[in-house]
mmCIF file of C-alpha atoms and ligand atoms in Angstrom:
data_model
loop_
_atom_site.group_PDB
_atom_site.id
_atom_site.type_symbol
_atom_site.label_atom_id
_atom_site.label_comp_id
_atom_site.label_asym_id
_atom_site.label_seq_id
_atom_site.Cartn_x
_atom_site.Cartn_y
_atom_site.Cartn_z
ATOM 1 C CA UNK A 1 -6.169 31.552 4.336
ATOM 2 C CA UNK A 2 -7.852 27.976 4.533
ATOM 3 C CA UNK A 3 -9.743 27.926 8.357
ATOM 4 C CA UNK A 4 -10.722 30.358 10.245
ATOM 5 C CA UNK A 5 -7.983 33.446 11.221
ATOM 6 C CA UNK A 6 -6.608 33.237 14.297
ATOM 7 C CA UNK A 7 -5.947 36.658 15.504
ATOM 8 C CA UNK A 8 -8.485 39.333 14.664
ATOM 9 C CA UNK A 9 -6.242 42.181 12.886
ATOM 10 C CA UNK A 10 -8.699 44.914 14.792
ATOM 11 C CA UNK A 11 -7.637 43.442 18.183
ATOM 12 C CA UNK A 12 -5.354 45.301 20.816
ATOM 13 C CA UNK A 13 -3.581 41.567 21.112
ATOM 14 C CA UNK A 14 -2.676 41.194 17.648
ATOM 15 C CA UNK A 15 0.846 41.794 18.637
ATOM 16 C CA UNK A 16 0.666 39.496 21.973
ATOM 17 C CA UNK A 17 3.519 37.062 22.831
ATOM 18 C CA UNK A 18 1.502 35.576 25.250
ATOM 19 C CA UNK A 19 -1.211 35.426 22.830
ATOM 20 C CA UNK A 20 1.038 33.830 20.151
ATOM 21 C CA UNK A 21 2.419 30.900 22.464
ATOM 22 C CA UNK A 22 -1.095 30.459 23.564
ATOM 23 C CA UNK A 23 -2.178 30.155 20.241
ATOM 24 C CA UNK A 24 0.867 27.626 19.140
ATOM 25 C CA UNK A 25 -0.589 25.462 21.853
ATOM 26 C CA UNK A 26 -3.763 25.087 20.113
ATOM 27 C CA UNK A 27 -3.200 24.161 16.534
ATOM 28 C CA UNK A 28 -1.657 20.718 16.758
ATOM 29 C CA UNK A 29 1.717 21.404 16.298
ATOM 30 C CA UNK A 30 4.654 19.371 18.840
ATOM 31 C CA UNK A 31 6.025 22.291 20.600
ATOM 32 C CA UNK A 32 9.759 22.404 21.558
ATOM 33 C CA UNK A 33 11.861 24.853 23.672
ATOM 34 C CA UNK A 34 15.175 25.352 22.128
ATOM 35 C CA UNK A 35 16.678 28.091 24.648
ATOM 36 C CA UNK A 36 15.836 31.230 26.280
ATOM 37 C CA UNK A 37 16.902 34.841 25.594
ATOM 38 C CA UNK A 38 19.018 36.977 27.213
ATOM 39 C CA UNK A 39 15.903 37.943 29.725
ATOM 40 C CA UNK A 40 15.013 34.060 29.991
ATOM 41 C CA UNK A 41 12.169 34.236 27.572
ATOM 42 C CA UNK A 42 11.444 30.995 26.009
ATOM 43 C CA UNK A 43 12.466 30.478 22.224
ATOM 44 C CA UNK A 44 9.870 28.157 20.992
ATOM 45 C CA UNK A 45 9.956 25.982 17.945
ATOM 46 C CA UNK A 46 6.597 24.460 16.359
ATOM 47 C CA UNK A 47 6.899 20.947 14.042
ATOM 48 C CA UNK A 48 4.222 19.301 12.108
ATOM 49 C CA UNK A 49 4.502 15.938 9.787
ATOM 50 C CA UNK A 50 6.589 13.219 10.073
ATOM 51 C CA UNK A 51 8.519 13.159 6.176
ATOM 52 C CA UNK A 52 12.445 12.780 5.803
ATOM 53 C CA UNK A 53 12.524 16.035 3.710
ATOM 54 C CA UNK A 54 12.375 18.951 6.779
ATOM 55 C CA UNK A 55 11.295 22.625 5.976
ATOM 56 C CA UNK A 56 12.570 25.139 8.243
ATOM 57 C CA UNK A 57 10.423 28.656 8.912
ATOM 58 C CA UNK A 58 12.178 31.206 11.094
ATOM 59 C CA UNK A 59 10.543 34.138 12.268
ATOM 60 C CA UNK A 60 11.057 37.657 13.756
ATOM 61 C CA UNK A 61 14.850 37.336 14.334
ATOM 62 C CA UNK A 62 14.317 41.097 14.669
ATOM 63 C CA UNK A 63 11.409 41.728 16.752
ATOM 64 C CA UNK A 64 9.564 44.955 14.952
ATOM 65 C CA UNK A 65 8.761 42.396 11.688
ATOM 66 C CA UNK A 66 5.632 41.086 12.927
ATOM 67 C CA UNK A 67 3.650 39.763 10.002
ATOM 68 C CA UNK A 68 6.093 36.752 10.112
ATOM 69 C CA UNK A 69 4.960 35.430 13.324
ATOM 70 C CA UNK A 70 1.347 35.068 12.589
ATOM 71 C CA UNK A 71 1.708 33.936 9.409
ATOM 72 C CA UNK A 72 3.849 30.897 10.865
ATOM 73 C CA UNK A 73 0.890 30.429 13.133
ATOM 74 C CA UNK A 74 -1.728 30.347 10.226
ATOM 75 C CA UNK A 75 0.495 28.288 8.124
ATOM 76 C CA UNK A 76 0.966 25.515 10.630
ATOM 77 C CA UNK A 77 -2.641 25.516 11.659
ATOM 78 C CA UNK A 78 -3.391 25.006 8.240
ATOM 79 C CA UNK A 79 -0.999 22.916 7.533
ATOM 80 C CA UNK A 80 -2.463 18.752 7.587
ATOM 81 C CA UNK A 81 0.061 16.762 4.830
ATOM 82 C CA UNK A 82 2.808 14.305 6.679
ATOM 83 C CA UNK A 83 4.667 13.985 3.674
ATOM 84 C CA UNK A 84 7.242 17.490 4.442
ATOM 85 C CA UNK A 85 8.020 17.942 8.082
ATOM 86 C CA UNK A 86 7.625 21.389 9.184
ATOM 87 C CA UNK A 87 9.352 23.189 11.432
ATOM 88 C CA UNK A 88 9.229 26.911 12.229
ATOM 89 C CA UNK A 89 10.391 28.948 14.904
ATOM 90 C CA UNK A 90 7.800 31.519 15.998
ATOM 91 C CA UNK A 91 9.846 34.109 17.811
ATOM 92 C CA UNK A 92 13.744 33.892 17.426
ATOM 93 C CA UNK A 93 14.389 37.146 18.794
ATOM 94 C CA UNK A 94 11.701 37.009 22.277
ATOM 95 C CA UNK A 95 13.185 39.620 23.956
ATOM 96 C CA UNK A 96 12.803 42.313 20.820
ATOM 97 C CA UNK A 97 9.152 41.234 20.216
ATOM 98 C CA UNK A 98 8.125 41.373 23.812
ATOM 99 C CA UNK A 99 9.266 45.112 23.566
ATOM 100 C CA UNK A 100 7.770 45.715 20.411
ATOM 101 C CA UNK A 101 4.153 44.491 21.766
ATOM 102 C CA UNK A 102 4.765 47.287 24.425
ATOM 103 C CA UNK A 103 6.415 49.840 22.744
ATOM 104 C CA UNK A 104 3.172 49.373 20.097
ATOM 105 C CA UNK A 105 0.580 49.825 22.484
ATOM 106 C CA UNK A 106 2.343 52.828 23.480
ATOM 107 C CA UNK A 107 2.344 54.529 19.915
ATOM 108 C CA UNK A 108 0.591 52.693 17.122
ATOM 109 C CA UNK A 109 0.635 55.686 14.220
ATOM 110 C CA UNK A 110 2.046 54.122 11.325
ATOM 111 C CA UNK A 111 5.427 56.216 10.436
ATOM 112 C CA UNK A 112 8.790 55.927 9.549
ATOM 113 C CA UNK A 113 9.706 57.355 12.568
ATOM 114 C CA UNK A 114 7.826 54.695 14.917
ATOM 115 C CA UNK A 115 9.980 52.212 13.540
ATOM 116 C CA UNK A 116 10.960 50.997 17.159
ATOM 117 C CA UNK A 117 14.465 50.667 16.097
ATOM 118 C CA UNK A 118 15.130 48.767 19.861
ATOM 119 C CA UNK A 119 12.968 45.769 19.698
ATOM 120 C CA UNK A 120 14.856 44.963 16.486
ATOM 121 C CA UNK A 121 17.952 44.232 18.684
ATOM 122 C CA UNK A 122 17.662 41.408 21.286
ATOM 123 C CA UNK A 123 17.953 42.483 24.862
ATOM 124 C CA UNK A 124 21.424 43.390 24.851
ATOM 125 C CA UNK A 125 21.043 45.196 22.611
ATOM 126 C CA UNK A 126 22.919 43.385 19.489
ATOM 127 C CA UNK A 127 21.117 42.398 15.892
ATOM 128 C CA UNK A 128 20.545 38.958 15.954
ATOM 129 C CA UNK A 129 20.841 38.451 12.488
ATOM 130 C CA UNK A 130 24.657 40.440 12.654
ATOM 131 C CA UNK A 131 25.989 37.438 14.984
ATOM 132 C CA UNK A 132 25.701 34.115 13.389
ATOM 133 C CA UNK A 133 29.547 33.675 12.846
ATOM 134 C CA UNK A 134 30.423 35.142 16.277
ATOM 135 C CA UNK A 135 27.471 33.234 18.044
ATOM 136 C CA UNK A 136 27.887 36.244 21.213
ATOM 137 C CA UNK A 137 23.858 35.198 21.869
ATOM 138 C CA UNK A 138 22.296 33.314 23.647
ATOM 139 C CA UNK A 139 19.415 33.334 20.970
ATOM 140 C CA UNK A 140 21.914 32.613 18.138
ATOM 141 C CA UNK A 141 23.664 29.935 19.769
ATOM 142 C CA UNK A 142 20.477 27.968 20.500
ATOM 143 C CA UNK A 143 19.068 28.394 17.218
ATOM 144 C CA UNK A 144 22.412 27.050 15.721
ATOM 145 C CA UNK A 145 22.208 24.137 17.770
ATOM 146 C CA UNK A 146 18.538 23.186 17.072
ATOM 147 C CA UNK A 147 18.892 23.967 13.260
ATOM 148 C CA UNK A 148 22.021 21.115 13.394
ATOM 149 C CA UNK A 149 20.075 18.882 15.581
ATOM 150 C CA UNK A 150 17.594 18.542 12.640
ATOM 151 C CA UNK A 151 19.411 19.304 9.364
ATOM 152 C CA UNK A 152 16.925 20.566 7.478
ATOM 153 C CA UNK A 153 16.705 20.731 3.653
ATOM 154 C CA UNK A 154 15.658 24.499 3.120
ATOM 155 C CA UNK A 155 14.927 27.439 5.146
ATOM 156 C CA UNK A 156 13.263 30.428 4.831
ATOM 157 C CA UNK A 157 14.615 33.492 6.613
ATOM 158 C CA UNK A 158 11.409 35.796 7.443
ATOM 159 C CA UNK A 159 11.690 39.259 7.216
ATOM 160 C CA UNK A 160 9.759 43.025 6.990
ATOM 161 C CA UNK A 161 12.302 45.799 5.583
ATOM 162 C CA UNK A 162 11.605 49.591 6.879
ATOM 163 C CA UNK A 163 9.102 52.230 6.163
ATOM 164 C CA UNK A 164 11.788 54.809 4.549
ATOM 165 C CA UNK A 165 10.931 58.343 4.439
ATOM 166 C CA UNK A 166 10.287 58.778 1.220
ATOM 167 C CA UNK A 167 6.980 58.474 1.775
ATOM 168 C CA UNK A 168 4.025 55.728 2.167
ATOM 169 C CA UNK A 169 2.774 53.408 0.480
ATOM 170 C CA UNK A 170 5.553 52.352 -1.598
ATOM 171 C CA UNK A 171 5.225 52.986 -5.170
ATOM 172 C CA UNK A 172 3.516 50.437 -7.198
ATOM 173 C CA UNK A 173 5.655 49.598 -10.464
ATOM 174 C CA UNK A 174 4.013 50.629 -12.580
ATOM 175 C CA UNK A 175 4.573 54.539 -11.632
ATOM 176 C CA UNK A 176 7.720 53.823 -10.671
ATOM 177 C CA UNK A 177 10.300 51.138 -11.987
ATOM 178 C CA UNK A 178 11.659 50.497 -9.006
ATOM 179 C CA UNK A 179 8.404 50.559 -6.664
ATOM 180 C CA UNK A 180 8.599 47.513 -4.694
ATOM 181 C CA UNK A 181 6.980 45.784 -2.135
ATOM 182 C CA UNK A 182 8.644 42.856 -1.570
ATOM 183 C CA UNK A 183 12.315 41.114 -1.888
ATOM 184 C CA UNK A 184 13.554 37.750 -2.139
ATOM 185 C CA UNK A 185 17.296 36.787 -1.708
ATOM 186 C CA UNK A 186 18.850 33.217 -3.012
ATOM 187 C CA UNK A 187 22.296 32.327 -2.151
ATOM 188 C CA UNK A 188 24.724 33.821 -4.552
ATOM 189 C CA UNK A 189 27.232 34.343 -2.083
ATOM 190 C CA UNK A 190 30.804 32.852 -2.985
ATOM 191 C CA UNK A 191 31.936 30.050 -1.749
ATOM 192 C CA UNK A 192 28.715 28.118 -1.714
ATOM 193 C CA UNK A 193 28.126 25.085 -3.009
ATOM 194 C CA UNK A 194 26.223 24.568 -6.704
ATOM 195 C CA UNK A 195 23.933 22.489 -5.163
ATOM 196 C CA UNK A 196 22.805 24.828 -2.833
ATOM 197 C CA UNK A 197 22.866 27.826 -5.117
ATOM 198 C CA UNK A 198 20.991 26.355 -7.653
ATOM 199 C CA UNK A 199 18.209 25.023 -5.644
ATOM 200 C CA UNK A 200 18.161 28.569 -3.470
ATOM 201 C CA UNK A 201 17.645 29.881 -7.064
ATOM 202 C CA UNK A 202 15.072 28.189 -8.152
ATOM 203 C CA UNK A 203 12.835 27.968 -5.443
ATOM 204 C CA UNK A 204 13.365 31.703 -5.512
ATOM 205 C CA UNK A 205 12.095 32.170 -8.996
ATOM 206 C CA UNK A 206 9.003 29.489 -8.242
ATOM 207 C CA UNK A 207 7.827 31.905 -5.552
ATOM 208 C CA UNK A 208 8.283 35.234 -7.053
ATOM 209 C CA UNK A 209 6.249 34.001 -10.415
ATOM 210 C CA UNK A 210 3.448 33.080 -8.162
ATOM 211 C CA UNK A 211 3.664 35.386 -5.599
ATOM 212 C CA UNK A 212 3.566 38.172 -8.516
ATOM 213 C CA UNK A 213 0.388 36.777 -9.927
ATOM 214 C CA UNK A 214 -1.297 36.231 -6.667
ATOM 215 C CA UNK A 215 -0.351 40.000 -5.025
ATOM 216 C CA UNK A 216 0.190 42.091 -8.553
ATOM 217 C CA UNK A 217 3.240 43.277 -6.289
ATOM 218 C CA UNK A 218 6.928 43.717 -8.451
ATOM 219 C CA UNK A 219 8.925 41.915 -5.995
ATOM 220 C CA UNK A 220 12.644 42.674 -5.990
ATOM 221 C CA UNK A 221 15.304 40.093 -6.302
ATOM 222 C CA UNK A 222 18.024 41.795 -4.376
ATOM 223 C CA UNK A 223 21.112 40.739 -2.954
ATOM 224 C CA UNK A 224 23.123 42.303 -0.026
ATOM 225 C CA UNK A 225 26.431 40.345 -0.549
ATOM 226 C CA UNK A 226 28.189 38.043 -3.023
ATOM 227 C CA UNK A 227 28.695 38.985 -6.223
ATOM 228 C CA UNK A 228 29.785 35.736 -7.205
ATOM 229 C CA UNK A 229 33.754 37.322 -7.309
ATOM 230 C CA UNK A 230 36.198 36.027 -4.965
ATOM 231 C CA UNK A 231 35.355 38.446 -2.123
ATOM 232 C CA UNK A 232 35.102 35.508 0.503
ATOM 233 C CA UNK A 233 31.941 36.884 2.757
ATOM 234 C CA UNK A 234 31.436 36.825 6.304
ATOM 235 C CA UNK A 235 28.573 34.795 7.233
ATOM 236 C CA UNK A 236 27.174 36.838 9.835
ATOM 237 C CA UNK A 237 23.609 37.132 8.502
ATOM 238 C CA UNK A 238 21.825 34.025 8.998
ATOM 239 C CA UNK A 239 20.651 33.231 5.045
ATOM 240 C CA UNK A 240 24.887 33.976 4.532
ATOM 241 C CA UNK A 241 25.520 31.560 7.120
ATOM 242 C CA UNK A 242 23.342 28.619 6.138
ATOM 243 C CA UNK A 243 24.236 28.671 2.566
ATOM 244 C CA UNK A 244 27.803 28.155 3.485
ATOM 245 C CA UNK A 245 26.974 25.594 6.000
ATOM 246 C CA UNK A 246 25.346 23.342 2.880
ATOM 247 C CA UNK A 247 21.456 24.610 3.472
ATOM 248 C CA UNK A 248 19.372 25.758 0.855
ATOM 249 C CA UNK A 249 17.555 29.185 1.980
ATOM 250 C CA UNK A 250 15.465 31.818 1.317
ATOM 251 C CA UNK A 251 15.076 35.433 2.654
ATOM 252 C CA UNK A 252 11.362 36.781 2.155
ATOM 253 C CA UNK A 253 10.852 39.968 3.135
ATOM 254 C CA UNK A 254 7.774 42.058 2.959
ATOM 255 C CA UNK A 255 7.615 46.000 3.505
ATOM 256 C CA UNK A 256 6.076 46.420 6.967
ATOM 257 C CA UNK A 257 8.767 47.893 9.784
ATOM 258 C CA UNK A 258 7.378 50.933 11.589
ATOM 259 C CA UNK A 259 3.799 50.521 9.338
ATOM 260 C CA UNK A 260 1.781 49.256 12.523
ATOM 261 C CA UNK A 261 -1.031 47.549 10.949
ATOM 262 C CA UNK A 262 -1.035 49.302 7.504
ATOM 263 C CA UNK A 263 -1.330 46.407 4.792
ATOM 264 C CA UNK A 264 -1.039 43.703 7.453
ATOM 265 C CA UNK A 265 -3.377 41.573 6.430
ATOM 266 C CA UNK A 266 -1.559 41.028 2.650
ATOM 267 C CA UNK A 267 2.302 41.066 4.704
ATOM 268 C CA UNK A 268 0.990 38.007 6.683
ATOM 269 C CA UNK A 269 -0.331 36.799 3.879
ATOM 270 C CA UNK A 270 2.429 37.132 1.682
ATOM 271 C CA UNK A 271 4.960 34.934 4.102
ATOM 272 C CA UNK A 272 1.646 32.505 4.753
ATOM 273 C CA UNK A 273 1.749 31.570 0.762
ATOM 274 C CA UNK A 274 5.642 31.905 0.606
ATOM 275 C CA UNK A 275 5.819 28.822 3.322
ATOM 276 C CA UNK A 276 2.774 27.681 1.822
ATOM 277 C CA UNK A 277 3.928 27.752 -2.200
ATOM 278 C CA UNK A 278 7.849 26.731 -0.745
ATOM 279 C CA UNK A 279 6.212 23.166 0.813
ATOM 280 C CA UNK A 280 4.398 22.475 -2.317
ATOM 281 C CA UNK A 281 7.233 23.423 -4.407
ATOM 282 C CA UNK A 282 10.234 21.004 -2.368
ATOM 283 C CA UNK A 283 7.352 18.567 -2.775
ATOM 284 C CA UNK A 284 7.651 18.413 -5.898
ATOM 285 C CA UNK A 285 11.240 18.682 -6.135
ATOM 286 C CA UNK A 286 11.613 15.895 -3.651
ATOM 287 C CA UNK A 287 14.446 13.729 -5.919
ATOM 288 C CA UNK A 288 16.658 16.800 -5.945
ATOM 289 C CA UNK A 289 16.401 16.820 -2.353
ATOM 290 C CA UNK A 290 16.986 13.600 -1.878
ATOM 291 C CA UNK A 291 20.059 13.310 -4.124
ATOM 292 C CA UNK A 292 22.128 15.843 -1.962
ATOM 293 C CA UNK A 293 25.569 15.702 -1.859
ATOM 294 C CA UNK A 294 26.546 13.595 0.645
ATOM 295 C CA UNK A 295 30.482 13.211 -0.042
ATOM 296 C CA UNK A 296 32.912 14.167 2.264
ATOM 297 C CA UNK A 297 36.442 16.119 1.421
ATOM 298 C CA UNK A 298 39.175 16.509 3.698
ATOM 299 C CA UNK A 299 40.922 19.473 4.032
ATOM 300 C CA UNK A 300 44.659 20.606 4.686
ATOM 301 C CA UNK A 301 45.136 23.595 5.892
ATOM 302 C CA UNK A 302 49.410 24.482 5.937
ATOM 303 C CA UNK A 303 49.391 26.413 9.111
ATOM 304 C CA UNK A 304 53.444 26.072 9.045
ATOM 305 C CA UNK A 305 54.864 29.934 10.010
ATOM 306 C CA UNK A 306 51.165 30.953 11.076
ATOM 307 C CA UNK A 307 50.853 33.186 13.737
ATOM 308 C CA UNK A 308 50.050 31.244 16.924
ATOM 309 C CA UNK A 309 47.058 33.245 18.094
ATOM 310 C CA UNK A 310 45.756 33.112 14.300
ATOM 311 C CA UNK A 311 46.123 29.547 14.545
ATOM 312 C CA UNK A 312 44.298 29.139 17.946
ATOM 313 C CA UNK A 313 41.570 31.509 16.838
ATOM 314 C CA UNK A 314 40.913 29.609 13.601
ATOM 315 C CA UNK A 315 40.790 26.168 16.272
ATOM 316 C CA UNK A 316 38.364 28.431 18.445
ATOM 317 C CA UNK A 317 36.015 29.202 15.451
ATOM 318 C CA UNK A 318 35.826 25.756 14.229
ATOM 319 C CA UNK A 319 35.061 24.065 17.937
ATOM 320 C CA UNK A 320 32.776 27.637 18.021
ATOM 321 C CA UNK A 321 30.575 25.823 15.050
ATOM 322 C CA UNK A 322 31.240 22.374 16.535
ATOM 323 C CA UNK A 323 33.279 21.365 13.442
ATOM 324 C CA UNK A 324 35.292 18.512 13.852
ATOM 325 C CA UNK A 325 39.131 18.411 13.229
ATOM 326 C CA UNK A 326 42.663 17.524 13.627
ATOM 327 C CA UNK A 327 45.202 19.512 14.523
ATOM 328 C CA UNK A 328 48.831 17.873 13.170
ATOM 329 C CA UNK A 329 52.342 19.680 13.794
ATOM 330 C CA UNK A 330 52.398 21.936 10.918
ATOM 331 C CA UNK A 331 48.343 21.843 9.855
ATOM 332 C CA UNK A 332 45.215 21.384 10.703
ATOM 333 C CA UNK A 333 42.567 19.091 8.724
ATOM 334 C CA UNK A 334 38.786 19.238 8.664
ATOM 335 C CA UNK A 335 36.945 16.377 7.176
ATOM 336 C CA UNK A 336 33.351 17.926 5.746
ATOM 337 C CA UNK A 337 30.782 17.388 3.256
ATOM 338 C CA UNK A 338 31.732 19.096 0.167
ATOM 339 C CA UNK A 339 28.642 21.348 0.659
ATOM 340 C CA UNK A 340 30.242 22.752 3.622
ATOM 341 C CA UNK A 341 33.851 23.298 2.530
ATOM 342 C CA UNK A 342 33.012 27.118 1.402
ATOM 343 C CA UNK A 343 32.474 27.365 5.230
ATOM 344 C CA UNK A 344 35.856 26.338 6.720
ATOM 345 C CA UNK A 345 37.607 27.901 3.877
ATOM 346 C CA UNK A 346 36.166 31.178 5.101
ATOM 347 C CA UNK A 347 37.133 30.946 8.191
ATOM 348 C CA UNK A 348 40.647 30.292 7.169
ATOM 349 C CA UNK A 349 40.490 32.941 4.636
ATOM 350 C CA UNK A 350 39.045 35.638 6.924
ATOM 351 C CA UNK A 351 41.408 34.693 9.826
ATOM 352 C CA UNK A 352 44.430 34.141 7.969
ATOM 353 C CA UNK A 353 44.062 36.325 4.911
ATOM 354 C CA UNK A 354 45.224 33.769 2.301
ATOM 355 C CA UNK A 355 43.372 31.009 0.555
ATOM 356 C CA UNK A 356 43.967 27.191 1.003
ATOM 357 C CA UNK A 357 47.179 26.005 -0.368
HETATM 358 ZN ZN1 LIG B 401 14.791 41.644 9.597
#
């Protein structure tokens, strides 16, 4: 992995929080604080290079996936271009990594069982990646406002999916078809914009054909929602979210939740190349990015005969996701960039249970 590892994988600290913000002060990287959790822990936010094209990283959303925050460490000590600003948030869910490091020390057999099903959750107990279109948290809410406050042009969503109990290690393919180690997820979802499908898409198939080749793991495409019907989807998962909101994304997700330190060398590894191969990749890319949609549309939405407390919670939701609009007698209209309108439309369509007129 380039330099020198940071954390030794034989260490009792290679779950540390203290250890990982003492680490992120050490390896060049600006350092922001974009909030604090429900128990006033710090969310921290790491940024490298100075480019107009801006990658985004987050991290451990649910706190018992912890390959993802050291490989964000290794990646941005590694990481010396200027060319593709960097950002990554180490620890979006502080609260439910804090209690994994403890609940870890406490019980570090690797089994489905001890998959620590609490430090997923934040502190109060909700899954942070269940909440981005109710914004309840405090961790979601800051995270929405930083990831607006820069705009950037892909993210990738990193995650470790559970030990089941069928047994361990998973199956390799070729004994079993479906014996996977991995998953990727583009943006499929309906109502989101071509341009961000199709570059979600591709950037998906860039990493798996390298990823493959470099791991000799079958890594499964796999998508939780969206079957490109007209089922509108609520965007309460974050990758759901940010595709409707016009952003590019990724979900990488390596097996690893309740496996302690089993394989954790190759799981950090695995999301070290994926933000690795992704920069490289959008590098390469860079005109797409830079021709982005830009336009705006407005929107009409014919509220006439609406129910009033429909009509106020559709006003709540949009000043909820600090989207601008009008409200006239008999409508209300949203002026947005086309990449967005997916977004609004489902929170008519959810709300109101009708589509645009
Ligand atoms: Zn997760």
């Amino acid at each position: 992995m380039g330099k020198k590892v940071l954390i030794n994988l034989n260490s009792d600290n290679i779950f540390s929080c203290e250890n990982y913000l003492d680490i992120a002060s050490n390896i060049g990287a600006e350092i922001f604080t974009i909030g604090f959790s429900v128990e006033k822990r710090p969310i921290i936010a790491l940024k490298k290079g100075t480019g107009k094209i801006k990658v985004l990283f987050v991290s451990r959303i649910h706190g018992n996936e912890p390959a993802t925050t050291q490989a964000m460490l290794e990646f941005f000590n590694n990481y010396n271009s200027k060319d593709i600003t960097i950002f990554g948030i180490l620890l979006a869910n502080p609260d439910g990594a804090s209690l994994f490091e403890q609940l870890w020390l406490q019980n570090r057999e690797p089994h489905w069982k001890n998959s620590f099903n609490n430090a997923r959750l934040n502190a109060a107990g909700v899954d942070l990646n269940r909440d981005w279109f109710d914004l309840s948290q405090e961790e979601t809410r800051a995270i929405r406002r930083f990831i607006f406050s820069i705009r950037p042009d892909f993210v990738i969503d990193h995650h470790e999916f559970y030990w089941s109990d069928k047994g361990y290690p998973p199956k390799q393919p070729i004994e079993d078809e479906d014996g996977f180690m991995a998953t990727m997820t583009d943006a499929p979802f309906y109502g989101v914009h071509q341009f961000v499908k199709e570059i979600s898409k591709k950037a998906m198939y860039t990493l798996i054909e390298k990823l493959e080749n470099d791991f000799q793991w079958k890594i499964k495409v796999r998508h939780f929602a969206g079957k490109s019907d007209n089922n509108i989807e609520i965007p309460t998962v974050l990758g759901i979210y940010l595709a409707l909101r016009g952003i590019p994304k990724l979900l990488v997700e390596t097996w690893g939740v309740g496996c302690s330190t089993l394989l954790l060398e190759q799981r950090i590894k695995f999301h070290y190349l994926s933000m690795k191969y992704i920069t490289n990749w959008i590098r390469s890319e860079e005109s797409s990015f830079l021709n982005k949609p830009e336009s705006l549309q407005l929107l009409r939405y014919n509220l006439k005969d609406a129910d009033s407390r429909k009509i106020d919670l559709f006003l709540r939701k949009l000043g909820l996701h600090q989207i601008k609009f009008k409200k006239e007698k008999d409508s209300v209209i949203v002026n947005i960039p086309t990449t967005e309108v997916g977004f609004i439309d489902t929170i008519h369509n959810s709300i109101f249970e009708r589509k645009r007129m």
